[in-house]
């Protein structure tokens, strides 16, 4: 039997190749595939927080994710090692406010964030409002859980 259709031959080899590819997929290949997503992936069960952090921040798409998928990226940042969350949370939340202020503020009100992380997000909101809407900035500042930080920020707003 002679196969004359090049399409059938190509499909046969593609089918064989893809089976072999799946069998031989390494961890590095999986990471490469994950980095091609248009939004950041979640941490895997077999992955340390440090490895996950390194994967995300070293990705060429990290800036793209922050600017185009800020809510998803905030969830990603919360899976970073504890000592690296705060700086990235501030950065990504600023992007979120620029992307959609109302959705970002709703996120802070509705999402179950730890008190410390919620305070960080509220401080970013307050600083973004302090020039254009001082009254609203003061209202937001009153929601900060940490008494010292709240009083300091309200005093700073009063002297602004």
Short mmCIF file of C-alpha atoms in Angstrom, two decimals:
data_model
loop_
_atom_site.label_atom_id
_atom_site.label_comp_id
_atom_site.label_asym_id
_atom_site.label_seq_id
_atom_site.Cartn_x
_atom_site.Cartn_y
_atom_site.Cartn_z
CA UNK A 1 0.00 0.00 0.00
CA UNK A 2 1.39 3.34 -1.02
CA UNK A 3 0.29 6.47 0.78
CA UNK A 4 0.11 9.27 -1.72
CA UNK A 5 -1.34 12.06 0.34
CA UNK A 6 1.32 14.21 2.01
CA UNK A 7 -1.29 15.38 4.50
CA UNK A 8 -1.82 11.85 5.82
CA UNK A 9 1.93 11.36 6.16
CA UNK A 10 2.31 14.64 8.03
CA UNK A 11 -0.59 13.87 10.36
CA UNK A 12 0.87 10.44 11.08
CA UNK A 13 4.26 11.89 12.05
CA UNK A 14 2.74 14.75 14.04
CA UNK A 15 0.64 12.26 15.99
CA UNK A 16 3.69 10.14 16.74
CA UNK A 17 5.79 13.15 17.68
CA UNK A 18 3.25 14.58 20.06
CA UNK A 19 2.95 11.27 21.92
CA UNK A 20 6.71 11.09 22.32
CA UNK A 21 6.81 14.74 23.36
CA UNK A 22 4.31 14.17 26.16
CA UNK A 23 6.27 11.17 27.43
CA UNK A 24 9.55 13.09 27.38
CA UNK A 25 8.35 16.41 28.79
CA UNK A 26 10.75 17.60 31.45
CA UNK A 27 10.19 20.08 34.28
CA UNK A 28 12.03 22.72 32.25
CA UNK A 29 9.66 22.11 29.31
CA UNK A 30 6.64 22.51 31.57
CA UNK A 31 7.99 25.81 32.90
CA UNK A 32 8.59 26.97 29.34
CA UNK A 33 5.04 26.07 28.37
CA UNK A 34 3.68 27.83 31.47
CA UNK A 35 5.59 31.01 30.68
CA UNK A 36 3.85 31.25 27.31
CA UNK A 37 0.47 31.81 28.97
CA UNK A 38 -1.04 35.25 28.59
CA UNK A 39 -1.69 35.43 32.35
CA UNK A 40 0.40 34.26 35.32
CA UNK A 41 -0.08 30.66 36.41
CA UNK A 42 -0.74 29.56 39.97
CA UNK A 43 1.90 27.93 42.14
CA UNK A 44 2.11 24.17 41.72
CA UNK A 45 1.98 21.74 44.64
CA UNK A 46 5.50 20.46 43.92
CA UNK A 47 7.01 23.96 43.72
CA UNK A 48 8.60 25.97 46.53
CA UNK A 49 7.56 29.59 47.05
CA UNK A 50 11.10 30.69 46.19
CA UNK A 51 11.14 28.74 42.91
CA UNK A 52 7.72 30.15 42.05
CA UNK A 53 8.90 33.69 42.85
CA UNK A 54 11.99 33.25 40.67
CA UNK A 55 9.89 31.89 37.81
CA UNK A 56 7.39 34.76 37.92
CA UNK A 57 9.74 37.74 38.36
CA UNK A 58 12.26 36.44 35.83
CA UNK A 59 9.55 35.92 33.23
CA UNK A 60 9.68 38.29 30.27
CA UNK A 61 5.91 38.67 30.73
CA UNK A 62 5.97 39.85 34.35
CA UNK A 63 5.50 43.52 33.41
CA UNK A 64 2.82 42.54 30.90
CA UNK A 65 1.00 40.51 33.57
CA UNK A 66 1.17 43.36 36.11
CA UNK A 67 -0.28 45.85 33.64
CA UNK A 68 -2.85 43.65 31.90
CA UNK A 69 -3.81 41.08 34.55
CA UNK A 70 -3.21 42.95 37.82
CA UNK A 71 -5.85 41.10 39.86
CA UNK A 72 -4.48 37.70 38.85
CA UNK A 73 -0.94 38.94 39.46
CA UNK A 74 -1.90 40.08 42.98
CA UNK A 75 -2.99 36.54 43.79
CA UNK A 76 0.33 35.32 42.39
CA UNK A 77 2.31 37.76 44.56
CA UNK A 78 0.58 36.45 47.68
CA UNK A 79 2.22 33.07 46.98
CA UNK A 80 5.74 34.58 46.99
CA UNK A 81 8.08 34.02 49.96
CA UNK A 82 6.82 36.13 52.88
CA UNK A 83 9.80 38.51 52.88
CA UNK A 84 9.28 39.35 49.18
CA UNK A 85 5.53 39.96 49.14
CA UNK A 86 5.31 43.57 50.38
CA UNK A 87 7.36 45.33 47.69
CA UNK A 88 5.72 43.39 44.89
CA UNK A 89 2.27 43.92 46.40
CA UNK A 90 2.77 47.70 46.33
CA UNK A 91 4.03 47.61 42.75
CA UNK A 92 1.26 45.35 41.42
CA UNK A 93 -1.47 47.17 43.34
CA UNK A 94 -0.37 50.49 41.80
CA UNK A 95 -0.73 48.84 38.39
CA UNK A 96 -4.18 47.58 39.43
CA UNK A 97 -5.27 51.11 40.42
CA UNK A 98 -4.06 52.46 37.09
CA UNK A 99 -5.80 49.62 35.24
CA UNK A 100 -9.19 50.04 36.92
CA UNK A 101 -9.45 52.10 40.10
CA UNK A 102 -12.97 50.95 41.04
CA UNK A 103 -12.25 47.26 40.58
CA UNK A 104 -9.01 47.62 42.57
CA UNK A 105 -10.76 49.30 45.49
CA UNK A 106 -13.55 46.70 45.37
CA UNK A 107 -10.83 44.04 45.52
CA UNK A 108 -9.53 45.50 48.78
CA UNK A 109 -13.01 45.68 50.28
CA UNK A 110 -14.17 42.22 49.17
CA UNK A 111 -11.05 40.05 48.99
CA UNK A 112 -9.99 38.21 52.10
CA UNK A 113 -6.53 39.70 52.59
CA UNK A 114 -4.52 39.50 55.78
CA UNK A 115 -4.59 42.72 57.83
CA UNK A 116 -0.98 43.56 56.94
CA UNK A 117 -1.52 43.13 53.19
CA UNK A 118 -4.82 45.01 53.29
CA UNK A 119 -3.05 47.90 55.07
CA UNK A 120 -0.43 47.99 52.32
CA UNK A 121 -3.10 48.12 49.61
CA UNK A 122 -5.04 50.84 51.45
CA UNK A 123 -1.89 52.93 51.83
CA UNK A 124 -1.34 52.70 48.06
CA UNK A 125 -4.94 53.87 47.53
CA UNK A 126 -4.50 56.75 50.00
CA UNK A 127 -1.29 57.94 48.35
CA UNK A 128 -2.93 57.81 44.92
CA UNK A 129 -5.87 59.92 46.17
CA UNK A 130 -4.08 62.43 48.40
CA UNK A 131 -3.57 65.02 45.64
CA UNK A 132 -6.91 64.80 43.82
CA UNK A 133 -9.35 63.82 46.57
CA UNK A 134 -7.98 64.46 50.05
CA UNK A 135 -11.30 63.76 51.78
CA UNK A 136 -11.58 60.32 50.20
CA UNK A 137 -7.93 59.64 51.03
CA UNK A 138 -8.64 60.35 54.72
CA UNK A 139 -11.69 58.06 54.65
CA UNK A 140 -9.59 55.24 53.20
CA UNK A 141 -6.78 55.90 55.70
CA UNK A 142 -9.23 55.33 58.56
CA UNK A 143 -9.63 51.72 57.38
CA UNK A 144 -5.99 50.86 58.13
CA UNK A 145 -5.79 48.25 60.90
CA UNK A 146 -2.36 49.19 62.28
CA UNK A 147 -3.02 52.09 64.69
CA UNK A 148 0.45 53.59 64.36
CA UNK A 149 0.41 53.48 60.58
CA UNK A 150 -3.16 54.85 60.46
CA UNK A 151 -2.41 57.83 62.74
CA UNK A 152 0.84 58.58 60.95
CA UNK A 153 -0.82 58.54 57.54
CA UNK A 154 -3.78 60.68 58.66
CA UNK A 155 -1.36 63.18 60.23
CA UNK A 156 0.63 63.23 56.98
CA UNK A 157 -2.58 63.91 55.05
CA UNK A 158 -3.56 66.70 57.47
CA UNK A 159 -0.26 68.51 56.90
CA UNK A 160 -0.38 67.98 53.15
#
